[in-house]
Short mmCIF file of C-alpha atoms in Angstrom, two decimals:
data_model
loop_
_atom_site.label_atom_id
_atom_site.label_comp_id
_atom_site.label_asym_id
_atom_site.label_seq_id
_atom_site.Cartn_x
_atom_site.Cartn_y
_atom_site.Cartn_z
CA UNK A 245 -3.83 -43.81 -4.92
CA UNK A 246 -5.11 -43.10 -8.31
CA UNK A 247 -6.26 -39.64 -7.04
CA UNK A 248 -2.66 -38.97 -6.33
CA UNK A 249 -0.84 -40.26 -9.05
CA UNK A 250 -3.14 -37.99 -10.93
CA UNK A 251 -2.80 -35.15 -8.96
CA UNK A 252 1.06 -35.62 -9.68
CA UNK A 253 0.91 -35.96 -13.33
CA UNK A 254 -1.31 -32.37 -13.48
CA UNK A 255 1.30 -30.83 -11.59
CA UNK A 256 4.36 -32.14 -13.74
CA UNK A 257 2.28 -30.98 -16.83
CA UNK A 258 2.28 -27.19 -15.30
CA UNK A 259 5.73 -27.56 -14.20
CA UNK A 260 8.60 -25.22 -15.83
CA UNK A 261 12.26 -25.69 -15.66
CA UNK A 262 14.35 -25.03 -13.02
CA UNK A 263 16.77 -22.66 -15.27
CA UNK A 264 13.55 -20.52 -15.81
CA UNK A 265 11.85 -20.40 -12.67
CA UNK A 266 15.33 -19.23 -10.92
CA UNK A 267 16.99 -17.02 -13.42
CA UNK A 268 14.45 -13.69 -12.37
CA UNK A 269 14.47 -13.22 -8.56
CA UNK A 270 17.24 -15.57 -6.66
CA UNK A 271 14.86 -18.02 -5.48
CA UNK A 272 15.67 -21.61 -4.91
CA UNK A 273 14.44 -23.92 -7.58
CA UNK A 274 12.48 -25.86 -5.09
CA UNK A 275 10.55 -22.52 -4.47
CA UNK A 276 10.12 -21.44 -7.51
CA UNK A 277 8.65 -24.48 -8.68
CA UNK A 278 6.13 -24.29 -5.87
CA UNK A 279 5.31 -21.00 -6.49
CA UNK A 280 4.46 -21.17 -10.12
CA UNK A 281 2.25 -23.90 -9.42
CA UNK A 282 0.28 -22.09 -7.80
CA UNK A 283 0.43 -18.75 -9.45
CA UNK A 284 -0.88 -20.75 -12.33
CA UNK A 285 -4.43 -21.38 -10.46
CA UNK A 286 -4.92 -17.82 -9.07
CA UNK A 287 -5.17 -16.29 -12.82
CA UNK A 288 -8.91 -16.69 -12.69
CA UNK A 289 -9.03 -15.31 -9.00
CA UNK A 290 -7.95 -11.83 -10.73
CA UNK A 291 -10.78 -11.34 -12.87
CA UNK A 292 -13.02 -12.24 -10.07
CA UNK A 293 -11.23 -9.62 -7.87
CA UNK A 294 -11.88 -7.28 -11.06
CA UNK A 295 -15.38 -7.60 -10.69
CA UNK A 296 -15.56 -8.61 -6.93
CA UNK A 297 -14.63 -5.05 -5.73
CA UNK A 298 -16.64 -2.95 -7.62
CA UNK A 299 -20.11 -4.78 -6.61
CA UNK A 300 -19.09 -4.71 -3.14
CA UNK A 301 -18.78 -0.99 -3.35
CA UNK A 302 -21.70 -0.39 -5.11
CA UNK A 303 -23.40 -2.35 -2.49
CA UNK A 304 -22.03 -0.50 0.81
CA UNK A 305 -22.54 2.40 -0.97
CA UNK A 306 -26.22 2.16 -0.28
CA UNK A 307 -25.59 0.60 2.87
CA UNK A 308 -25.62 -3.04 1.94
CA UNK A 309 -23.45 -4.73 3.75
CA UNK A 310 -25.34 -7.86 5.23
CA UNK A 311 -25.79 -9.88 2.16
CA UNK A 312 -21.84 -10.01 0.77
CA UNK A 313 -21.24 -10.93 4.96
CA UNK A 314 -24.28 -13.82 4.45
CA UNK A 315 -22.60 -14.91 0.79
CA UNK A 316 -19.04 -14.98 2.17
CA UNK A 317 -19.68 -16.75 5.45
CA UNK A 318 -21.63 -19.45 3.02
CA UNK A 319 -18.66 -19.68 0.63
CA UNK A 320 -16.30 -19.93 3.50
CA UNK A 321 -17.76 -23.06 4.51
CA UNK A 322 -17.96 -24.15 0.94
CA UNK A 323 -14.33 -22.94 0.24
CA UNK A 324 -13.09 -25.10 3.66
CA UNK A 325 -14.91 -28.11 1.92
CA UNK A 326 -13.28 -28.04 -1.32
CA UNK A 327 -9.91 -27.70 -0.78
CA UNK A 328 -9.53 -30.34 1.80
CA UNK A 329 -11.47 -32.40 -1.23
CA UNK A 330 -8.93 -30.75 -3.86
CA UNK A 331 -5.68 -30.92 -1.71
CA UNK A 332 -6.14 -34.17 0.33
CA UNK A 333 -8.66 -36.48 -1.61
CA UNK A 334 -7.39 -35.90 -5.20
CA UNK A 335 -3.88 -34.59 -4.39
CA UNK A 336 -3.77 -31.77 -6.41
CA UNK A 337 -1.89 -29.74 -3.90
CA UNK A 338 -1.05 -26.05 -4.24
CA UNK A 339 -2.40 -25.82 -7.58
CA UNK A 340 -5.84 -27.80 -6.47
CA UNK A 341 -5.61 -25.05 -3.49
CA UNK A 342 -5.09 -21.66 -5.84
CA UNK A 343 -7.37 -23.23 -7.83
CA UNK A 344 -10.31 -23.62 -4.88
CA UNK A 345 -9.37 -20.43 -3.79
CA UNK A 346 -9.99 -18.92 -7.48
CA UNK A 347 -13.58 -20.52 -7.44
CA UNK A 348 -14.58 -19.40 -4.19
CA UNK A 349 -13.87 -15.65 -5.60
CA UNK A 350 -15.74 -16.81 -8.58
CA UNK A 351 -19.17 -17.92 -6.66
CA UNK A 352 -18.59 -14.71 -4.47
CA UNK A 353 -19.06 -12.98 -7.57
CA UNK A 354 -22.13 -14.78 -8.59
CA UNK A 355 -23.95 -14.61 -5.44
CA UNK A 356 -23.65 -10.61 -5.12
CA UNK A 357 -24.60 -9.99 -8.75
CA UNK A 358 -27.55 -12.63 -8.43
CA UNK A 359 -28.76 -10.28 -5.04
CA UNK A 360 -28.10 -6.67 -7.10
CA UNK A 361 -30.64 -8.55 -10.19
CA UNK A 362 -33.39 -10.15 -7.44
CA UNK A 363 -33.54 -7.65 -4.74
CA UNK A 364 -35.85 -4.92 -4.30
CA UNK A 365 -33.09 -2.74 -2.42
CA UNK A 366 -31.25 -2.29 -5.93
CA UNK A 367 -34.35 -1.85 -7.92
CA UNK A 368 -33.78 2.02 -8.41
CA UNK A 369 -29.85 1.95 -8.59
CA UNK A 370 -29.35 -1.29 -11.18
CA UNK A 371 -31.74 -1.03 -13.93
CA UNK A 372 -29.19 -3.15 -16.52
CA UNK A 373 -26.35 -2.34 -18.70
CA UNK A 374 -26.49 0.51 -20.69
CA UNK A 375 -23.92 2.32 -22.60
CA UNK A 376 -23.90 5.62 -20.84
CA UNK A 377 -21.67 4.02 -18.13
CA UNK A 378 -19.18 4.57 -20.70
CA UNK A 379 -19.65 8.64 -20.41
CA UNK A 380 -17.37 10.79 -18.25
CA UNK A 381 -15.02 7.28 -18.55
CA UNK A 382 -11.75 8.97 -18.58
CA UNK A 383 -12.34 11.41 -15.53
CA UNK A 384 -13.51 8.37 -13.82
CA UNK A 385 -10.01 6.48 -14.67
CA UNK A 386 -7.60 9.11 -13.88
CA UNK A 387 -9.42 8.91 -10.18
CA UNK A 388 -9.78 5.37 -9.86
CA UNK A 389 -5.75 4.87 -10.93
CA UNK A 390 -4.61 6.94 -8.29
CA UNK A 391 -6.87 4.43 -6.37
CA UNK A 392 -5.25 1.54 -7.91
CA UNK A 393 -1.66 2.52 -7.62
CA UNK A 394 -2.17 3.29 -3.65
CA UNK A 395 -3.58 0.10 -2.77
CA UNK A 396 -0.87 -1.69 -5.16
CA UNK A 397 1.53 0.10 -3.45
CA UNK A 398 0.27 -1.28 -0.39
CA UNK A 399 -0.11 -4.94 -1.10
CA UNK A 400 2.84 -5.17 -2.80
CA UNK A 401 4.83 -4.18 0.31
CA UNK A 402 4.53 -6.83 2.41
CA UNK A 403 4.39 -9.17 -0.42
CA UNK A 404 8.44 -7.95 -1.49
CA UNK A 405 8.70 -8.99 2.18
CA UNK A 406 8.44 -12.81 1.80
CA UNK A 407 10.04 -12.23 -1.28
CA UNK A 408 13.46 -11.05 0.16
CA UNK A 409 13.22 -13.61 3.09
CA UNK A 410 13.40 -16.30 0.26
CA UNK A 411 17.18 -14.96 -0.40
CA UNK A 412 18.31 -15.64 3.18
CA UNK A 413 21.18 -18.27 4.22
CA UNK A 414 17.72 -20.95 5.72
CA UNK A 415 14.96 -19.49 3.50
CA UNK A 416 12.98 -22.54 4.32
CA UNK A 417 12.84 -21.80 7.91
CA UNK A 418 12.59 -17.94 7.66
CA UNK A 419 9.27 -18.51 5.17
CA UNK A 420 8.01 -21.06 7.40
CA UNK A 421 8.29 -19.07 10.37
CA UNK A 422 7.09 -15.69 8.41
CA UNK A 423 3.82 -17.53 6.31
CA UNK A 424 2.65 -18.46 9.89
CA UNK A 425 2.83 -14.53 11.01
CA UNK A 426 1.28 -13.45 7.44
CA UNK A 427 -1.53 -16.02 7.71
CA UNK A 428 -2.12 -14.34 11.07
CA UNK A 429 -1.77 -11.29 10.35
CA UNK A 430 -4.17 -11.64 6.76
CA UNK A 431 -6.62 -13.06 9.42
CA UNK A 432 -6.42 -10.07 11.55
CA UNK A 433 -5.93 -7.54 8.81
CA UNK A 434 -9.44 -8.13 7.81
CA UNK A 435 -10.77 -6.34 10.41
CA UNK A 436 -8.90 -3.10 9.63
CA UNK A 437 -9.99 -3.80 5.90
CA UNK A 438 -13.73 -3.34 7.01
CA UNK A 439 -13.42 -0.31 8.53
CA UNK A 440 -11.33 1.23 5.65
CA UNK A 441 -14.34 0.44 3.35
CA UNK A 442 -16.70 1.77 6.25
CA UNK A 443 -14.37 5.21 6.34
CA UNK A 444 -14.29 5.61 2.81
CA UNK A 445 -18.06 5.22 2.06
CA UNK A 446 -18.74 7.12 4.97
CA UNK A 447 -16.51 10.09 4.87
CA UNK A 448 -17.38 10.36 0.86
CA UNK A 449 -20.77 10.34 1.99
CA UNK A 450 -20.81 13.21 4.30
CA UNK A 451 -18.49 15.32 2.10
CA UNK A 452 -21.19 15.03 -0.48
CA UNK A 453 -24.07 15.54 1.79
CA UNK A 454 -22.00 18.73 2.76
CA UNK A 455 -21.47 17.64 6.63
CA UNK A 456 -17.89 18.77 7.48
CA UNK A 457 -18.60 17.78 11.12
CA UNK A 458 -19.96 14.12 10.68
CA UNK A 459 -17.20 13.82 7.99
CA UNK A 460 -14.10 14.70 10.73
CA UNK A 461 -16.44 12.65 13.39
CA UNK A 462 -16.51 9.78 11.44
CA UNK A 463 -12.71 9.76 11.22
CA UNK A 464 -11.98 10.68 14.56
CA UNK A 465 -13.95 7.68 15.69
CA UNK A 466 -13.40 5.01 13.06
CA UNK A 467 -9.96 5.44 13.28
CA UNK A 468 -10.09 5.15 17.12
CA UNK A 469 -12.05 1.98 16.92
CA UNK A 470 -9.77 0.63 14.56
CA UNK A 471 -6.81 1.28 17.10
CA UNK A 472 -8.20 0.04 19.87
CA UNK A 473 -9.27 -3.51 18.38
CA UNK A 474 -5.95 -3.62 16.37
CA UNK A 475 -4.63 -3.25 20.48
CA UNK A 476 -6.50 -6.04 21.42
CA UNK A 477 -5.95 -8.31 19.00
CA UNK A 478 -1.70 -7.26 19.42
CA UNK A 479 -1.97 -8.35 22.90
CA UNK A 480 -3.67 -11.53 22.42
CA UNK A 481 -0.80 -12.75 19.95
CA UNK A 482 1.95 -12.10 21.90
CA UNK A 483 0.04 -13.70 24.73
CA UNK A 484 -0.18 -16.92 22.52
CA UNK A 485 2.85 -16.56 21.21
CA UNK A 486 4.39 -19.68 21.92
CA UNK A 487 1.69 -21.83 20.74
CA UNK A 488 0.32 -19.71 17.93
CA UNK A 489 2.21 -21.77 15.14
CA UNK A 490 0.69 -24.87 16.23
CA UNK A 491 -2.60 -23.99 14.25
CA UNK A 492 -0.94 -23.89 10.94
CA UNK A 493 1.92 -27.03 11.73
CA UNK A 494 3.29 -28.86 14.24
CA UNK A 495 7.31 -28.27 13.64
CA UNK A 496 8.32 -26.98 17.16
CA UNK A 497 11.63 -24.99 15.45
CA UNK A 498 8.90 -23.37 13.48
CA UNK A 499 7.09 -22.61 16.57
CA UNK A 500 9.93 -21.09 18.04
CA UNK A 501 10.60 -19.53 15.22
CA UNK A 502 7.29 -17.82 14.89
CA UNK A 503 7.46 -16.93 18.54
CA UNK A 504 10.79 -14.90 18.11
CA UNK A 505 8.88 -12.99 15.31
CA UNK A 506 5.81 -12.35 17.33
CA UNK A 507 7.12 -9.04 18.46
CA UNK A 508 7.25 -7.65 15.15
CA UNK A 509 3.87 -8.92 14.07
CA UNK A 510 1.88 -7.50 17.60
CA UNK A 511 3.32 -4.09 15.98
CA UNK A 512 2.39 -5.06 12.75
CA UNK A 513 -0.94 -5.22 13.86
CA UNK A 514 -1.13 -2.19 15.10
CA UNK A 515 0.01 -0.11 12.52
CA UNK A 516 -2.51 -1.72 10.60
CA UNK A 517 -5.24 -0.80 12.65
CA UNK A 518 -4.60 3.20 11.93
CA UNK A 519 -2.98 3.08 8.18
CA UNK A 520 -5.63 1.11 6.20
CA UNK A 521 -8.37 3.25 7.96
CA UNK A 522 -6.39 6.45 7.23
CA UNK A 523 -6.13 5.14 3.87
CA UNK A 524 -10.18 4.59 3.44
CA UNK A 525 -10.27 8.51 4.40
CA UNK A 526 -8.22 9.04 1.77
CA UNK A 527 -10.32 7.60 -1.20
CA UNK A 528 -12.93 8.95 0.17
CA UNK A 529 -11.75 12.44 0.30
CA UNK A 530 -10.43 11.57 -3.44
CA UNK A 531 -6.73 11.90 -1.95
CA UNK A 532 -5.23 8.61 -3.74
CA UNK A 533 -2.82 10.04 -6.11
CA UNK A 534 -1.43 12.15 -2.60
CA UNK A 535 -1.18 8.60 -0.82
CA UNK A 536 0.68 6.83 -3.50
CA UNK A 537 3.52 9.37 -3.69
CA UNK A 538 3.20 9.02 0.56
CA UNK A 539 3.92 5.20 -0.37
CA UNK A 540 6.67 5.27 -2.43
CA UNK A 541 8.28 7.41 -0.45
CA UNK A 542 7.91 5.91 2.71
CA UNK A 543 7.57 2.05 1.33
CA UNK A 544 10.02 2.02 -1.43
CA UNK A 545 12.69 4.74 -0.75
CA UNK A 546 13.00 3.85 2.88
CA UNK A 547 11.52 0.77 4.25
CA UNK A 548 12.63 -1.52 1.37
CA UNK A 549 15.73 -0.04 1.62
CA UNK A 550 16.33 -0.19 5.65
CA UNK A 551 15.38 -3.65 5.61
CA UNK A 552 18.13 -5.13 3.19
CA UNK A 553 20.62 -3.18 5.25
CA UNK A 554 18.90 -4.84 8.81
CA UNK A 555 18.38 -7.93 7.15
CA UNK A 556 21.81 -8.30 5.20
CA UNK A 557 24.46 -6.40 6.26
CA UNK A 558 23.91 -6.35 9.88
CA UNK A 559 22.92 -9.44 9.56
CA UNK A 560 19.62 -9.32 11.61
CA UNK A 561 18.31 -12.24 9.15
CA UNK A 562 13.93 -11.84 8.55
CA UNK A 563 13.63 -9.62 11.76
CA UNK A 564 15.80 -7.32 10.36
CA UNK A 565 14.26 -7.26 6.70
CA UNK A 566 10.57 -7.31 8.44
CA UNK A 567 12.06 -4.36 11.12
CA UNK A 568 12.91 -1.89 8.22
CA UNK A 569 9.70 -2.45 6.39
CA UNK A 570 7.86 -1.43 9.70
CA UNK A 571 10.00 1.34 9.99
CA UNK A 572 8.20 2.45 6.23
CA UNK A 573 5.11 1.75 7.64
CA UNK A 574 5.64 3.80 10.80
CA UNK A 575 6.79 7.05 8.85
CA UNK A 576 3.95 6.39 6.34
CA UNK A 577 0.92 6.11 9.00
CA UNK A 578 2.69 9.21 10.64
CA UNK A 579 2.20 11.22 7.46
CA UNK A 580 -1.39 10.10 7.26
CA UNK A 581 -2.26 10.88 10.65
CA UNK A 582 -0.70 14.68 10.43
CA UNK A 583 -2.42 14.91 7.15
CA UNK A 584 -5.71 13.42 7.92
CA UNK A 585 -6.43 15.59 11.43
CA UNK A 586 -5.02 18.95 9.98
CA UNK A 587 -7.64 18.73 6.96
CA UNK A 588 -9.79 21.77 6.87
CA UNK A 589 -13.05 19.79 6.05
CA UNK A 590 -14.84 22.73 4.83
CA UNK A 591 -12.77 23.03 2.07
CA UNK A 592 -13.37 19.00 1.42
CA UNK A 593 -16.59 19.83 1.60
CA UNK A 594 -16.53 22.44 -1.32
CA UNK A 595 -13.85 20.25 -3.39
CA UNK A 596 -16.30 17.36 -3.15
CA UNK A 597 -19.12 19.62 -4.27
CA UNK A 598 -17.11 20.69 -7.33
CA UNK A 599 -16.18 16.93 -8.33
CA UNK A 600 -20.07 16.50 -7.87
CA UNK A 601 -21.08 19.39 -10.44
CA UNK A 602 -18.90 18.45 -12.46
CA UNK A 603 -20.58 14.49 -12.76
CA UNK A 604 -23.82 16.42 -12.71
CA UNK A 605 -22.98 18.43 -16.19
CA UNK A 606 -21.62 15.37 -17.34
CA UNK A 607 -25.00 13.43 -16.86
CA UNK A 608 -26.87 15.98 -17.97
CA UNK A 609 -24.82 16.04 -21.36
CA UNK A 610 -25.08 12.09 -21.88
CA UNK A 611 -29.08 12.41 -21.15
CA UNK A 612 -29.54 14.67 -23.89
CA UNK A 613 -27.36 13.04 -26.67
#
């Protein structure tokens, strides 16, 4: 009891007012209270993500991929641990959640960097800080923002999707039903999100070892493996349609809910079994700032768009909203795929070469200085 009571008075304290939380997007004060509350404990997640992503690319860079599997599968288990402790024992709720979530990120952090300083396999590529990491800084930003913008781009889409569900006649229903398919499809969309890394430290690999062939290879079959799982793992949903929901609560108008949305999410799925691959091709052929024009195009301009006019004026509710946002991701996947197997890989090849001799001269001017 005291555990809760406590739990209730940390959650008042990070509480705003209702005339605040609901003046920005339409949202229901309810919702908007819940939502800052947890907002409030992912802040620390994003400086773990800052630093997360980096080390893990350093790492498959050279091919390392066990250890972050070994550390994440440990904090999983950790992770599982602490927020039933957080959420249950000392009622913190969402914020003891966000806030267990942030920490997890946090030891992931710890646990790669503490492998990169102790193991052997690093020896020769992480010799400590040192200041020339600083040189050729602004060529290396101008890349890595096309990067960043893409992927935003991205994330963000799906994310304006719950968003706009919240301004529906039942929003409570509609986000009930639609968290269900995100959790699912978040579960699922981790597969694709390996083999997006895979393609993009592969294909950059080959392009700088100057292997055209292995580079289109690895594409062709990545990007088929990708599909074929993503295929899978459609059919298995809408076989389980009915009960899916029942992992995440027991409401049965949820579950039929969920079940009348399972259609959208088995295509979901699919698209992202091809786009996030296609999209790991694309940073490693150094294509980012192509792909985010490619997203706002196809994201913002039409399947934003389509999906208000599904969702609102024909009054298809969610599936409508979550039909025109597929209908983005459909035309955007499209473009990838024409744009991805009509690549002359040669010419990679010799672009890659150039962005190489050009870090070369740059090293070479920071070594003697």
């Amino acid at each position: 009891m005291r555990s809760s009571i406590w739990g209730t008075k940390i959650q008042h304290a990070w509480s705003i007012p209702p005339k605040i939380r609901n003046c920005s997007l339409g949202q229901s004060p309810s919702m908007a209270s819940a939502a800052s509350l947890f907002v409030y404990g992912l802040i620390p997640q994003v400086f773990a993500y800052a630093i997360n992503f980096p080390i893990q690319k350093f790492l498959q860079a050279q091919s390392i991929v066990a250890p972050s599997a070994y550390i994440s599968a440990g904090t999983l288990v950790v992770h599982l641990m602490l927020s039933w402790i957080m959420v249950y024992k000392l009622g913190l709720g969402l914020l003891g959640a966000s806030l267990t979530l942030s920490l997890s990120w946090w030891i992931i952090v710890v646990g790669q960097f503490v492998y990169i300083l102790m193991s052997h396999r690093c020896k020769a590529t992480w010799t400590g800080f040192n200041s020339m990491a600083f040189g050729g800084l602004w060529e290396f930003v101008k890349l890595s923002s096309g990067s960043a913008v893409m992927l935003c781009l991205e994330t963000w889409y799906f994310q304006i999707l719950v968003l706009i569900a919240g301004l529906l006649e039942n929003p409570e229903l509609a986000l009930d039903a639609l968290s269900v398919c995100m959790g699912v499809n978040g579960l699922l969309f981790m597969v694709s999100v390996g083999f997006n890394a895979a393609a993009s430290v592969r294909v950059g690999n080959e392009l700088g070892a100057g292997n055209p062939k292995a580079a289109a290879f690895s594409v062709l079959t990545v990007t088929t493996v990708s599909f074929l799982i993503a295929l899978v793992e459609a059919m298995i949903v809408l076989s389980v349609r009915h009960v899916i929901s029942y992992a995440f609560t027991g409401g049965e108008t949820v579950a039929h809910a969920v079940s009348d949305l399972c259609p959208l999410l088995a295509i979901t799925i699919i698209l992202n079994g091809i786009q996030p691959v296609l999209s790991g091709v694309a940073v490693g052929c150094g294509w980012q700032a192509y792909v985010a024009y490619v997203n706002v195009g196809c994201y913002y301009i039409v399947g934003i768009p389509l999906g208000l006019l599904l969702g609102f004026h024909f009054n298809f509710g969610v599936k409508g909203i979550w039909s025109g946002m597929i209908g983005g991701t459909g035309m955007q996947t499209f473009i990838l795929l024409w744009s991805t197997f009509r690549t002359d890989w040669n010419k990679e090849v010799e672009k890659t070469n150039k962005r190489l001799d050009k870090w070369e001269a740059s090293k070479e001017t920071l070594l003697k200085e």
